[in-house]
PDB file of C-alpha atoms in Angstrom:
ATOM      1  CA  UNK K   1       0.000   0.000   0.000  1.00 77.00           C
ATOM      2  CA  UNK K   2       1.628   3.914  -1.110  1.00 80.00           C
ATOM      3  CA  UNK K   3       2.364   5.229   2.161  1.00 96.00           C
ATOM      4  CA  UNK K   4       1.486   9.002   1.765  1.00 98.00           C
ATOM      5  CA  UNK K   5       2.260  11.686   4.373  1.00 98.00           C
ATOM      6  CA  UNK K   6       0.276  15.188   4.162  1.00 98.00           C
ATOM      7  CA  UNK K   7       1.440  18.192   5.641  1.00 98.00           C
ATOM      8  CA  UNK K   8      -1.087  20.566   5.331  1.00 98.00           C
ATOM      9  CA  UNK K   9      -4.112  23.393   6.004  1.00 97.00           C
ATOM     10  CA  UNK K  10      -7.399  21.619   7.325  1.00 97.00           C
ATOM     11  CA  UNK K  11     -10.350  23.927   7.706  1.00 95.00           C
ATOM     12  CA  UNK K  12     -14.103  23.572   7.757  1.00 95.00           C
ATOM     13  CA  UNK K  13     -16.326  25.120   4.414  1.00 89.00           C
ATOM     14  CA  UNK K  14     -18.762  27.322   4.775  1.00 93.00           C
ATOM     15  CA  UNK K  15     -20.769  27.064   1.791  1.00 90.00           C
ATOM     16  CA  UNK K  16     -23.634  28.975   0.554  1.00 93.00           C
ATOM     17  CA  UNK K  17     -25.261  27.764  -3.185  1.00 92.00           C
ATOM     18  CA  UNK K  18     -26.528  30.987  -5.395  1.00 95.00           C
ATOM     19  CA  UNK K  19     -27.769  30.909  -8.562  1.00 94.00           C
ATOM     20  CA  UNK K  20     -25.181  33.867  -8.963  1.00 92.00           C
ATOM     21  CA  UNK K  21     -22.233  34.660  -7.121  1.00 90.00           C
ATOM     22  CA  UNK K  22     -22.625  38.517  -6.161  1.00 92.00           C
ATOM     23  CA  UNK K  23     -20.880  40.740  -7.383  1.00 91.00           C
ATOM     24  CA  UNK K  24     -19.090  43.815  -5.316  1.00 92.00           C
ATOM     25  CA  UNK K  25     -21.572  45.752  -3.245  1.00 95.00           C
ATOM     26  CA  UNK K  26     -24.583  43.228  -4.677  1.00 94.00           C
ATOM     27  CA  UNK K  27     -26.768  41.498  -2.009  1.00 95.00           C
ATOM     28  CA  UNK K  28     -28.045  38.084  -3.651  1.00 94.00           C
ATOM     29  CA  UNK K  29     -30.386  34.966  -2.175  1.00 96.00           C
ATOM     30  CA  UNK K  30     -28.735  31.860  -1.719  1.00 95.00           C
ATOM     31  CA  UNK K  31     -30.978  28.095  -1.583  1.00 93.00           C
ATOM     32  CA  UNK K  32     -28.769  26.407   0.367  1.00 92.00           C
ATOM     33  CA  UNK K  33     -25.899  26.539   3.117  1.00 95.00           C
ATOM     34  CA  UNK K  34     -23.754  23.396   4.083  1.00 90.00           C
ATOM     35  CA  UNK K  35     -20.834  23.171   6.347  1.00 92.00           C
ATOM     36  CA  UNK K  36     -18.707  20.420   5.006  1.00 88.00           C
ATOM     37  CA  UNK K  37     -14.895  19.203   6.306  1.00 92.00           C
ATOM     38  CA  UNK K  38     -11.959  20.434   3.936  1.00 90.00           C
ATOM     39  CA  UNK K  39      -8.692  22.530   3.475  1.00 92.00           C
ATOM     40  CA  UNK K  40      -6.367  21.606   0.613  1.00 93.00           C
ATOM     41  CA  UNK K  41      -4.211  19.251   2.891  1.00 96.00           C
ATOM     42  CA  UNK K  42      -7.076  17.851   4.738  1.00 96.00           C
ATOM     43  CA  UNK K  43      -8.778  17.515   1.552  1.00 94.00           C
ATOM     44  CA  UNK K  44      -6.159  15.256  -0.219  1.00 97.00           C
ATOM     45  CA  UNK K  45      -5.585  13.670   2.605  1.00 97.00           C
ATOM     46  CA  UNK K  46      -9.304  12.107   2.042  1.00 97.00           C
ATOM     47  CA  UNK K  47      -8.964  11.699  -1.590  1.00 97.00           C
ATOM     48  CA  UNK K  48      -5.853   9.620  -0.974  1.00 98.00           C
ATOM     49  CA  UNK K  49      -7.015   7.193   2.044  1.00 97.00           C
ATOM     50  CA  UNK K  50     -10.520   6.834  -0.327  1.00 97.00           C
ATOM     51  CA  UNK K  51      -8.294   5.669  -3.578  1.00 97.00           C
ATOM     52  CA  UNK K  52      -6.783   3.545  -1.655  1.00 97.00           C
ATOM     53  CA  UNK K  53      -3.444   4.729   0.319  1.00 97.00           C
ATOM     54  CA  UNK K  54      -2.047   4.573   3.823  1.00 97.00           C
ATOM     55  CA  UNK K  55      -1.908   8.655   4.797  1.00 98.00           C
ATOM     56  CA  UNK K  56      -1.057  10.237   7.566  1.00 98.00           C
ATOM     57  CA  UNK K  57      -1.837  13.870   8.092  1.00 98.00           C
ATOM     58  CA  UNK K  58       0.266  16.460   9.896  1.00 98.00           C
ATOM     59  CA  UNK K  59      -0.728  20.513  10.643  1.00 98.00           C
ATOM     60  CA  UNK K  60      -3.230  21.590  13.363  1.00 98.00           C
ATOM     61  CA  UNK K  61      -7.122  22.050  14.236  1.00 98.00           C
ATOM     62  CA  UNK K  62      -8.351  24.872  17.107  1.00 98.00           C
ATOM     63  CA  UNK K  63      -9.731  24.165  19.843  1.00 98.00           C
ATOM     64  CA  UNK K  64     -13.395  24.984  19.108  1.00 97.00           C
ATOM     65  CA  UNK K  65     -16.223  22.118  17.898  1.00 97.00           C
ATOM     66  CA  UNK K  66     -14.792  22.635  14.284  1.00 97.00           C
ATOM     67  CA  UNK K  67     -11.597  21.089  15.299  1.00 98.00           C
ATOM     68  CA  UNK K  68     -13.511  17.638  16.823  1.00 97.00           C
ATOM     69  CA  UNK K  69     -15.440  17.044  13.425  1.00 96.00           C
ATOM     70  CA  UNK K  70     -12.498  18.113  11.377  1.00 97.00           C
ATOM     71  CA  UNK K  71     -10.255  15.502  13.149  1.00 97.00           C
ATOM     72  CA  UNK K  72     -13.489  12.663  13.211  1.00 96.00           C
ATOM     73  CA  UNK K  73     -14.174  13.277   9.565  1.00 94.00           C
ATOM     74  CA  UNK K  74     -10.357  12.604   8.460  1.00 97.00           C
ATOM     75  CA  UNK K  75     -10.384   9.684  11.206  1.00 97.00           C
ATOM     76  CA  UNK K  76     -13.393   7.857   9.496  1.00 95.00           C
ATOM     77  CA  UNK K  77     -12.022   8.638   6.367  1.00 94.00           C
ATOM     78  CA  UNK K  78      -8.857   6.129   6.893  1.00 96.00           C
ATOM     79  CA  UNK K  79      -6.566   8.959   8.002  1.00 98.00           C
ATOM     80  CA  UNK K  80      -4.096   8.311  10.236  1.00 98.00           C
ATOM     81  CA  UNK K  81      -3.965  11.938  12.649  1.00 98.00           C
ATOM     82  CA  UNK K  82      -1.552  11.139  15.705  1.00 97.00           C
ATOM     83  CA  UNK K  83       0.332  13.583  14.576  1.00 98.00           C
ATOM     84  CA  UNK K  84      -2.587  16.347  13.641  1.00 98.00           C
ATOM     85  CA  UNK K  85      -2.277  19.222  16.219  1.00 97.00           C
ATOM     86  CA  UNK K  86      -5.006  20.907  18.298  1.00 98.00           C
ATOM     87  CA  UNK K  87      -3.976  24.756  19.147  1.00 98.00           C
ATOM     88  CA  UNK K  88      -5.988  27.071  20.965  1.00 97.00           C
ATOM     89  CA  UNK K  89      -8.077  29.126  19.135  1.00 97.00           C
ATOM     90  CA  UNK K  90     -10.640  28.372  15.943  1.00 98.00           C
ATOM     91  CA  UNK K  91      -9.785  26.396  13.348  1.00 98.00           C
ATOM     92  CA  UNK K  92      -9.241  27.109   9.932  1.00 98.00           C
ATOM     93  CA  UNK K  93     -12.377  27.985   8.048  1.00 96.00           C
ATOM     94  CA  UNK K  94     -13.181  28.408   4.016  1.00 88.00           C
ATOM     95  CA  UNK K  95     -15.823  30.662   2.909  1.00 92.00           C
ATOM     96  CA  UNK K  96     -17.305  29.500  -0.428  1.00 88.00           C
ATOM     97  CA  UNK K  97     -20.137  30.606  -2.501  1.00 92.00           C
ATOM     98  CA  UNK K  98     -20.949  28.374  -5.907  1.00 87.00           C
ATOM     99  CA  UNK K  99     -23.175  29.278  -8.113  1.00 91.00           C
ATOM    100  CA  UNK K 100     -25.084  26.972 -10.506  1.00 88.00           C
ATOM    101  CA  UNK K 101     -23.005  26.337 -12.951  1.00 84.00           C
ATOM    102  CA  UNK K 102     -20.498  24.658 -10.475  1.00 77.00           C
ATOM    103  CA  UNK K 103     -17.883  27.504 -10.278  1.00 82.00           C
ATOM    104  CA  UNK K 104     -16.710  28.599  -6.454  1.00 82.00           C
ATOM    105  CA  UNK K 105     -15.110  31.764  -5.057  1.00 86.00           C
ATOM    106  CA  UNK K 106     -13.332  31.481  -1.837  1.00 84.00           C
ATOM    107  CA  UNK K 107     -11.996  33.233   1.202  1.00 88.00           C
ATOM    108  CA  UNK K 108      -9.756  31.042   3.308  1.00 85.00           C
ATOM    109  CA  UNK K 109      -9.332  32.343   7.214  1.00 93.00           C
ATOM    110  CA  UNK K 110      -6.214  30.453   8.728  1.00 96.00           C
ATOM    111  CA  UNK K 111      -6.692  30.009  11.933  1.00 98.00           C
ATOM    112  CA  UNK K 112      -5.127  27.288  13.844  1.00 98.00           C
ATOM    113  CA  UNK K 113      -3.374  26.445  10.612  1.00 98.00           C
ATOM    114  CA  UNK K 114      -1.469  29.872  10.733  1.00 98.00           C
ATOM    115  CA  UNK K 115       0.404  28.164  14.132  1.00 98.00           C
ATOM    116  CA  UNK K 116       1.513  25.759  12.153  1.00 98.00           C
ATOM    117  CA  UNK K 117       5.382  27.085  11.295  1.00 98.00           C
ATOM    118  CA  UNK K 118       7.567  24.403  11.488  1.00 98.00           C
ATOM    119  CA  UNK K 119       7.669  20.718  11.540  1.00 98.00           C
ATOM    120  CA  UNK K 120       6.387  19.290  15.277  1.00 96.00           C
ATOM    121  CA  UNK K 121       8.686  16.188  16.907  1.00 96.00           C
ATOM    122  CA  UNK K 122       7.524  13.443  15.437  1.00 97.00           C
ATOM    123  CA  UNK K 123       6.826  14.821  11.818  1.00 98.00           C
ATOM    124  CA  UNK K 124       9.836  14.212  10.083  1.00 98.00           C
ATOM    125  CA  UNK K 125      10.296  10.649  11.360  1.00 98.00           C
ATOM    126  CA  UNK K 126       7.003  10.307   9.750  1.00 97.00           C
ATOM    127  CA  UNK K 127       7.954  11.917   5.865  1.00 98.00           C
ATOM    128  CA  UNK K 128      11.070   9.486   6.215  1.00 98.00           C
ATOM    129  CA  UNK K 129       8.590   6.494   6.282  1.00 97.00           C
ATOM    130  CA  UNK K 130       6.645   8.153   3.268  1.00 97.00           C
ATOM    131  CA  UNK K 131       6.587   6.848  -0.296  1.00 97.00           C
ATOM    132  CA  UNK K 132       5.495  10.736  -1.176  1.00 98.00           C
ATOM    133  CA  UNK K 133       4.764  13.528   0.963  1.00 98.00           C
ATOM    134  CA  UNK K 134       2.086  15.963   0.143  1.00 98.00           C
ATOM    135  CA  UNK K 135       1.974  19.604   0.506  1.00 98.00           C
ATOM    136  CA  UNK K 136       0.219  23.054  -0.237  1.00 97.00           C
ATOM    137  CA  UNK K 137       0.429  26.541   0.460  1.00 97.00           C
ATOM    138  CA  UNK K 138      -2.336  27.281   3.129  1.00 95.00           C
ATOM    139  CA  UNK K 139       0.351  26.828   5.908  1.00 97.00           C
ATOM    140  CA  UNK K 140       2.792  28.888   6.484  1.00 97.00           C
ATOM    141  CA  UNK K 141       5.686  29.029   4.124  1.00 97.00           C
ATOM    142  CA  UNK K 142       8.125  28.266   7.051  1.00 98.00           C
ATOM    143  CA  UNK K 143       6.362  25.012   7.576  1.00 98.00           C
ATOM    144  CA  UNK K 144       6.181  24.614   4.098  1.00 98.00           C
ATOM    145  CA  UNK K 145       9.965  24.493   3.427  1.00 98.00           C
ATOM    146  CA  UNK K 146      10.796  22.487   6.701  1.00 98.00           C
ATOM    147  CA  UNK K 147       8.373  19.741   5.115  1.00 98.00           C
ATOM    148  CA  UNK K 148       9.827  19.906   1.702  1.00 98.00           C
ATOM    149  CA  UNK K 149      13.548  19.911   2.792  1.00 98.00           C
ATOM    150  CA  UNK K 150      12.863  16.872   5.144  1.00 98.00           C
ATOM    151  CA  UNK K 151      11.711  15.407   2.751  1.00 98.00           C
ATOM    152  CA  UNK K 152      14.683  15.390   0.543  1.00 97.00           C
ATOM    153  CA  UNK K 153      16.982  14.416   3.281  1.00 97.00           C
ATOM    154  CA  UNK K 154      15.168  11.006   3.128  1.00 98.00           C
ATOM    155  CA  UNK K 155      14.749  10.334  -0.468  1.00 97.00           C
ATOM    156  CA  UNK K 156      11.055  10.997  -0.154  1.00 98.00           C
ATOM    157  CA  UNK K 157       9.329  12.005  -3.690  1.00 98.00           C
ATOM    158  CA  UNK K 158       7.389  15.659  -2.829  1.00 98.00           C
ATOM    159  CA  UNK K 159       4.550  16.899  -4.476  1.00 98.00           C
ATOM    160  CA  UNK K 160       3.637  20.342  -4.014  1.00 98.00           C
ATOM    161  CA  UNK K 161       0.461  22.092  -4.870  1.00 98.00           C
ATOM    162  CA  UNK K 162       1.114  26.132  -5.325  1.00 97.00           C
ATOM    163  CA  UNK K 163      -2.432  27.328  -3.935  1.00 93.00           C
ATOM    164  CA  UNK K 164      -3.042  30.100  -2.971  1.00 90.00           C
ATOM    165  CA  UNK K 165      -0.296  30.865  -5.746  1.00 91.00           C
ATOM    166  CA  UNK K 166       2.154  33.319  -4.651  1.00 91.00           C
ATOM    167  CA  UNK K 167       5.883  33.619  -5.580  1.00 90.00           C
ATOM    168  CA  UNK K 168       7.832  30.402  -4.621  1.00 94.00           C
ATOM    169  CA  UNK K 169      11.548  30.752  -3.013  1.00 95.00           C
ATOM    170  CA  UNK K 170      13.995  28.606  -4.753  1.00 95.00           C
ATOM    171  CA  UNK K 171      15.056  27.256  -1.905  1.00 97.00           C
ATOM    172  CA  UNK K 172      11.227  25.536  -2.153  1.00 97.00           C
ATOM    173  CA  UNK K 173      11.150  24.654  -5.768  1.00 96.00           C
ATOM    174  CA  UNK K 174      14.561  23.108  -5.345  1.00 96.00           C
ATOM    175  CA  UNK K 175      13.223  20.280  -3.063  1.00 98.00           C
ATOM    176  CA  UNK K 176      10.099  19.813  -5.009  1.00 98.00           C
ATOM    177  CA  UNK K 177       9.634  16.940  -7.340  1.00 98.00           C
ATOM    178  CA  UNK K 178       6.562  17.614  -8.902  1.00 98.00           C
ATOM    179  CA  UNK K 179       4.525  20.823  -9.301  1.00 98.00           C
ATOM    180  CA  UNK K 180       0.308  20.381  -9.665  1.00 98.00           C
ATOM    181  CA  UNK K 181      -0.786  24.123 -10.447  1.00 97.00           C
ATOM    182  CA  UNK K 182      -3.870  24.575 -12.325  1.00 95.00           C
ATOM    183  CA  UNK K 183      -3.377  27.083 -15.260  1.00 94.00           C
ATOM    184  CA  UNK K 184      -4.353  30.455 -13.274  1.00 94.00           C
ATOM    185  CA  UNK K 185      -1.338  29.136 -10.582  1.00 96.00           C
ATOM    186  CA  UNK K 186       0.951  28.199 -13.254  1.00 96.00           C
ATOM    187  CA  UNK K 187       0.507  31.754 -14.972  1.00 96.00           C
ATOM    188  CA  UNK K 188       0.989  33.574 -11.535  1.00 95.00           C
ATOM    189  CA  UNK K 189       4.133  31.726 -11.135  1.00 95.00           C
ATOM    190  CA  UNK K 190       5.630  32.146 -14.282  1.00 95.00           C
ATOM    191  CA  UNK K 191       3.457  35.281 -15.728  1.00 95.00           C
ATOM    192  CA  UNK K 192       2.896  33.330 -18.771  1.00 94.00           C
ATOM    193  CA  UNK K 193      -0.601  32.766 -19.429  1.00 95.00           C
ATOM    194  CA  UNK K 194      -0.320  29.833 -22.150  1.00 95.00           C
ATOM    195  CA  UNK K 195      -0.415  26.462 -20.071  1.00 95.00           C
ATOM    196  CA  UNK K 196       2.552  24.534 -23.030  1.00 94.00           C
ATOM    197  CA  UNK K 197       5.014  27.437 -22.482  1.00 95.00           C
ATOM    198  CA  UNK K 198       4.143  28.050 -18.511  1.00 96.00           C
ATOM    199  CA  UNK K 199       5.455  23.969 -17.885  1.00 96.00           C
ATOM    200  CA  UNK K 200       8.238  24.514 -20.284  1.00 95.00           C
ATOM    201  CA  UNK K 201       9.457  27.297 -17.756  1.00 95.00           C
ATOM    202  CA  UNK K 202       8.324  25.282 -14.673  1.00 96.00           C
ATOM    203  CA  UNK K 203      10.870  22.895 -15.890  1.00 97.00           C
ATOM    204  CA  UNK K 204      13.417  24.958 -15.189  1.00 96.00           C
ATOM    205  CA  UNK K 205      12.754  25.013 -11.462  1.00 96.00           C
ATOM    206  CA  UNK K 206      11.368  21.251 -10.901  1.00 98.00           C
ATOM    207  CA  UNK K 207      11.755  17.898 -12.613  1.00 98.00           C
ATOM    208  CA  UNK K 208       8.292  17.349 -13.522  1.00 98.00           C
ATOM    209  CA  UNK K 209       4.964  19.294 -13.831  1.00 98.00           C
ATOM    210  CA  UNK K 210       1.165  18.750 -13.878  1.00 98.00           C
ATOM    211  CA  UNK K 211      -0.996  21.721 -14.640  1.00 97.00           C
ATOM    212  CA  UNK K 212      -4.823  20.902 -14.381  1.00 95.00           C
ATOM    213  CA  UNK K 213      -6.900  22.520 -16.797  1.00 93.00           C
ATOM    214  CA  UNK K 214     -10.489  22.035 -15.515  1.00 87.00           C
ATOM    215  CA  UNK K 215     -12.681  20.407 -18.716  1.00 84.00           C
ATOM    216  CA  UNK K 216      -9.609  20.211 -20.546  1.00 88.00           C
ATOM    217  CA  UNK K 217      -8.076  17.730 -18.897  1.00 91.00           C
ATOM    218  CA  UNK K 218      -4.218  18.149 -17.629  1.00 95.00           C
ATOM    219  CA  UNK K 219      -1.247  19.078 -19.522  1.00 96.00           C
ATOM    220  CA  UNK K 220       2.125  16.847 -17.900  1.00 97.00           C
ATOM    221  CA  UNK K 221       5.271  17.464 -18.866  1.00 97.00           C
ATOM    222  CA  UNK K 222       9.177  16.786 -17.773  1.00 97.00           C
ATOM    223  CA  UNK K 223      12.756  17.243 -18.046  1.00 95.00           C
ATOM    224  CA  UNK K 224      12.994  13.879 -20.126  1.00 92.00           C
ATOM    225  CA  UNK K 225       9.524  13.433 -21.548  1.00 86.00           C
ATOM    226  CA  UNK K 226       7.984  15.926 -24.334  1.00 83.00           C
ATOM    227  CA  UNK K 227       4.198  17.119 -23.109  1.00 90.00           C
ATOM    228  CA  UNK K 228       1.083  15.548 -23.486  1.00 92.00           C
ATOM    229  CA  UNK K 229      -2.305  16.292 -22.694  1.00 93.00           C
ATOM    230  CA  UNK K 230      -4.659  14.235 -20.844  1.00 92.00           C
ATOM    231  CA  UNK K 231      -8.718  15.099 -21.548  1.00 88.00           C
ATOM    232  CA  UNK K 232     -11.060  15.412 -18.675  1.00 83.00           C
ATOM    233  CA  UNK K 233     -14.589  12.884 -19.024  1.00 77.00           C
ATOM    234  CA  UNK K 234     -16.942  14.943 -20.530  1.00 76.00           C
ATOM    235  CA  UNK K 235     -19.675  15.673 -17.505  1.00 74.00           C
ATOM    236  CA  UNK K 236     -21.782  18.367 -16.047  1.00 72.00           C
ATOM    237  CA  UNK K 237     -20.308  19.521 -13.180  1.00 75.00           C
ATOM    238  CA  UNK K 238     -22.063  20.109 -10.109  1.00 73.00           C
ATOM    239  CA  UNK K 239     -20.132  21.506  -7.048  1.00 71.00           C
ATOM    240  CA  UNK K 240     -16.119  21.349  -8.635  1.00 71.00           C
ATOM    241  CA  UNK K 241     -15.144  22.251  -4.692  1.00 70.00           C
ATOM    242  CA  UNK K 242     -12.328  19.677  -4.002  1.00 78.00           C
ATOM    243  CA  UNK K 243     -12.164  18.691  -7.628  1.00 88.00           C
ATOM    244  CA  UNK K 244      -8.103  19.376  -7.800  1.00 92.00           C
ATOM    245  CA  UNK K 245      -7.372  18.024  -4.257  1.00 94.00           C
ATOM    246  CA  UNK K 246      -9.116  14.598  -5.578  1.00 95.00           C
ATOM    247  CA  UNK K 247      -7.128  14.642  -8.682  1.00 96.00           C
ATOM    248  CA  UNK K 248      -3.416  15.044  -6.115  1.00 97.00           C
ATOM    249  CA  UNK K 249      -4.657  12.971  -3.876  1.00 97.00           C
ATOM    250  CA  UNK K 250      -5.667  10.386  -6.448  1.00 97.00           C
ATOM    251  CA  UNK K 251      -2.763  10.929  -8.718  1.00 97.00           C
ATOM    252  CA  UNK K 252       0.002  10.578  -5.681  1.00 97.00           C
ATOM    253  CA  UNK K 253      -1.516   7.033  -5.169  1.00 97.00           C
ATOM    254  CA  UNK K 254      -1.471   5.737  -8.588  1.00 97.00           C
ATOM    255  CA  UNK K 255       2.191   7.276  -8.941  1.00 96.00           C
ATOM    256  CA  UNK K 256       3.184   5.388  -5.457  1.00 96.00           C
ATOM    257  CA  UNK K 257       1.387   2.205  -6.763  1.00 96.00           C
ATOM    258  CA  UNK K 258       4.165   2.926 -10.125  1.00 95.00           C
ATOM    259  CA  UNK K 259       1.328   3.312 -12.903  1.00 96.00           C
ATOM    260  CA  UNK K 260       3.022   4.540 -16.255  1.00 95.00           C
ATOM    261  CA  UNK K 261       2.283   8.182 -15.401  1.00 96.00           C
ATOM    262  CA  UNK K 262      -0.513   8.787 -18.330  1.00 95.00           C
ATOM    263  CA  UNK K 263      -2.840   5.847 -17.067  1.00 96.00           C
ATOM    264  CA  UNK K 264      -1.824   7.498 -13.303  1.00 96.00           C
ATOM    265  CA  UNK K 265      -3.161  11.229 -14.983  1.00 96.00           C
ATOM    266  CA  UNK K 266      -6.393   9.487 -16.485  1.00 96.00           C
ATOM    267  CA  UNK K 267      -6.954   7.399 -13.143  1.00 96.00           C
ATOM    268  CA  UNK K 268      -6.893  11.069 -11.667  1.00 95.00           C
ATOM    269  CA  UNK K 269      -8.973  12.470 -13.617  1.00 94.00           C
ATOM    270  CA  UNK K 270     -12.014   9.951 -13.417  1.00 93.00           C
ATOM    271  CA  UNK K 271     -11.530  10.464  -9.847  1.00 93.00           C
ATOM    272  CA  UNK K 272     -11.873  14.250 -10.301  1.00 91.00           C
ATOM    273  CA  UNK K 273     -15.119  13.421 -12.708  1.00 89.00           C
ATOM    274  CA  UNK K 274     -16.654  11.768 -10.281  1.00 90.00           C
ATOM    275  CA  UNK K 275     -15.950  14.255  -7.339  1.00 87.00           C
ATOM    276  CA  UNK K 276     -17.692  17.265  -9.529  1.00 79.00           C
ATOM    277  CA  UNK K 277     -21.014  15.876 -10.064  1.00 76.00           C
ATOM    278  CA  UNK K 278     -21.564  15.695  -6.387  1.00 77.00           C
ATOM    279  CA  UNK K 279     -21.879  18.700  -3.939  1.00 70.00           C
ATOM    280  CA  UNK K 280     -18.943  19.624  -1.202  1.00 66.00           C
ATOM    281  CA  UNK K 281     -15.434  18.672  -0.750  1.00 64.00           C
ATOM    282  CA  UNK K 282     -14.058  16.182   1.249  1.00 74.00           C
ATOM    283  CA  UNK K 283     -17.632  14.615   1.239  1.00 75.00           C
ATOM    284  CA  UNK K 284     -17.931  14.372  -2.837  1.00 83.00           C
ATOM    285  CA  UNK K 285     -14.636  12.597  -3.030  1.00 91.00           C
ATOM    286  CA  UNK K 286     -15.170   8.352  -4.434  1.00 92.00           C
ATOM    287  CA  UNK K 287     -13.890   5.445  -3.451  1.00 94.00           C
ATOM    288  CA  UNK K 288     -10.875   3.396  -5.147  1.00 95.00           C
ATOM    289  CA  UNK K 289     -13.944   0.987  -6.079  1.00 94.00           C
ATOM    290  CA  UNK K 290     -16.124   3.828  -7.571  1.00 95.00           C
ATOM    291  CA  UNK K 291     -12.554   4.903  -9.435  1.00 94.00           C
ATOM    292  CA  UNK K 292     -12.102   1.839 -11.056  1.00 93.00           C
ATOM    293  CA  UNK K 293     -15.696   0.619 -12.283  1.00 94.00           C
ATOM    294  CA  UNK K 294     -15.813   4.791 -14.415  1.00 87.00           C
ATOM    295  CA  UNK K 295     -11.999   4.121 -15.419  1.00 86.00           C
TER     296      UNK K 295
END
């Protein structure tokens, strides 16, 4: 089984459905309001143990009632969280409006994850025992970079997923294996807005590159391979909330498993299919079994 370590933000969603999302100083109705488990590390973290890997997940809830479900929802999820934090204070908490044609805009509020800015004792043991470690940029960049770094003392393959994008130190992108922006990410790191040319100059930084394109599918590309373009399933998308943390989480477990990496990226993307036609995050993500009867 891929043994996958996750260092990373977990927050609870706050998520109101519009037909609309409004727009500055515009009041709308919404017809629904969920609060639903999530944050981009807790969120692959899921996707992962549900396609079938052995994860562990390391950062920090608060203190408050957020903090118990966050913890019980990775926990009956498969997720190992001995090493998953509590700090005083709130947890981390998304704000999300989606309107009906599946798009989301968020606000992400930190909380306990901001405390998170270095590894805790136990956490690199834990990345040394890891097949691939797992990380995003909703913790602090510190923490970040202490993750990363440990991980290349132990020969430990790193994935890194740039959101929210911001400018990367090289110190970063020199321990980072892959790279999984989507193409708005990819063109704030590079400032090149066309996805072929954006990996080209990702490659200069990392060895190999993913950049999700939402209904197009993913471009990958590498130092040693020319690119190549996987399609997304054609589908109407519900709720696409979660819909790249699926495809990491997904994709680091068919990559740990050693799957040539284009069946890997179409693996990914069924799972990603699958976890758009359902509303929410963590709680639209499928099973390995519900993976492999669409692949």
């Amino acid at each position: 089984m891929t043994g996958i370590a996750v260092l990373g933000s977990t927050n609870m969603d706050l998520v109101a459905y519009v037909a609309h999302a409004p727009k500055r100083g515009e009041t709308v109705t919404g017809r629904e309001f969920r609060t639903i488990p999530g944050g981009k590390g807790a969120n692959q973290a899921v996707a992962a143990a549900r396609a079938g890997g052995y994860v562990a997940m390391m950062g920090a809830v608060g203190s408050d009632a957020f903090g118990d479900q966050l913890r019980a929802t990775l926990i009956a999820s498969g997720v190992d969280t001995d090493l998953l934090r509590t700090a005083d204070g709130p947890s981390g908490t998304a704000h999300i409006v989606v309107d009906d044609e599946g798009g989301n805009a968020i606000v992400v509020i930190p909380g306990a994850n901001g405390t998170v800015t270095s590894l805790a004792p136990g956490d690199e043991a834990l990345i040394a025992t890891a097949d691939l470690l797992l990380l995003q940029l909703e913790l602090p960049l510190t923490a970040v970079l202490d993750g990363a770094e440990a991980a290349r003392r132990h020969g430990v393959r790193t994935v890194l997923t740039p959101a929210p994008a911001r400018p990367l130190p090289p110190e970063l992108l020199s321990a980072i294996d892959l790279l999984i922006p989507n193409e708005h990410e990819a063109a704030t790191l590079t400032g090149v807005t066309d996805p072929h040319k954006a990996a080209v100059e990702l490659l200069s930084h990392v060895p190999e590159v993913v950049i999700t394109l939402g209904a197009a599918g993913s471009l990958y590309a590498s130092r040693d391979t020319g690119p190549f373009t996987v399609p997304a399933r054609p589908i109407d998308a519900v709720d696409t909330t979660g819909a790249g943390d699926t495809f990491v989480g997904t994709l680091a477990v068919a990559l740990g498993e050693g799957r040539p990496v284009e069946e890997a990226l179409r693996w990914a993307s069924t799972a990603a299919a699958l976890c758009v036609q359902r509303p929410g995050a963590s709680t639209s993500m499928p099973y390995r079994s519900e993976i492999d009867t669409a692949s």
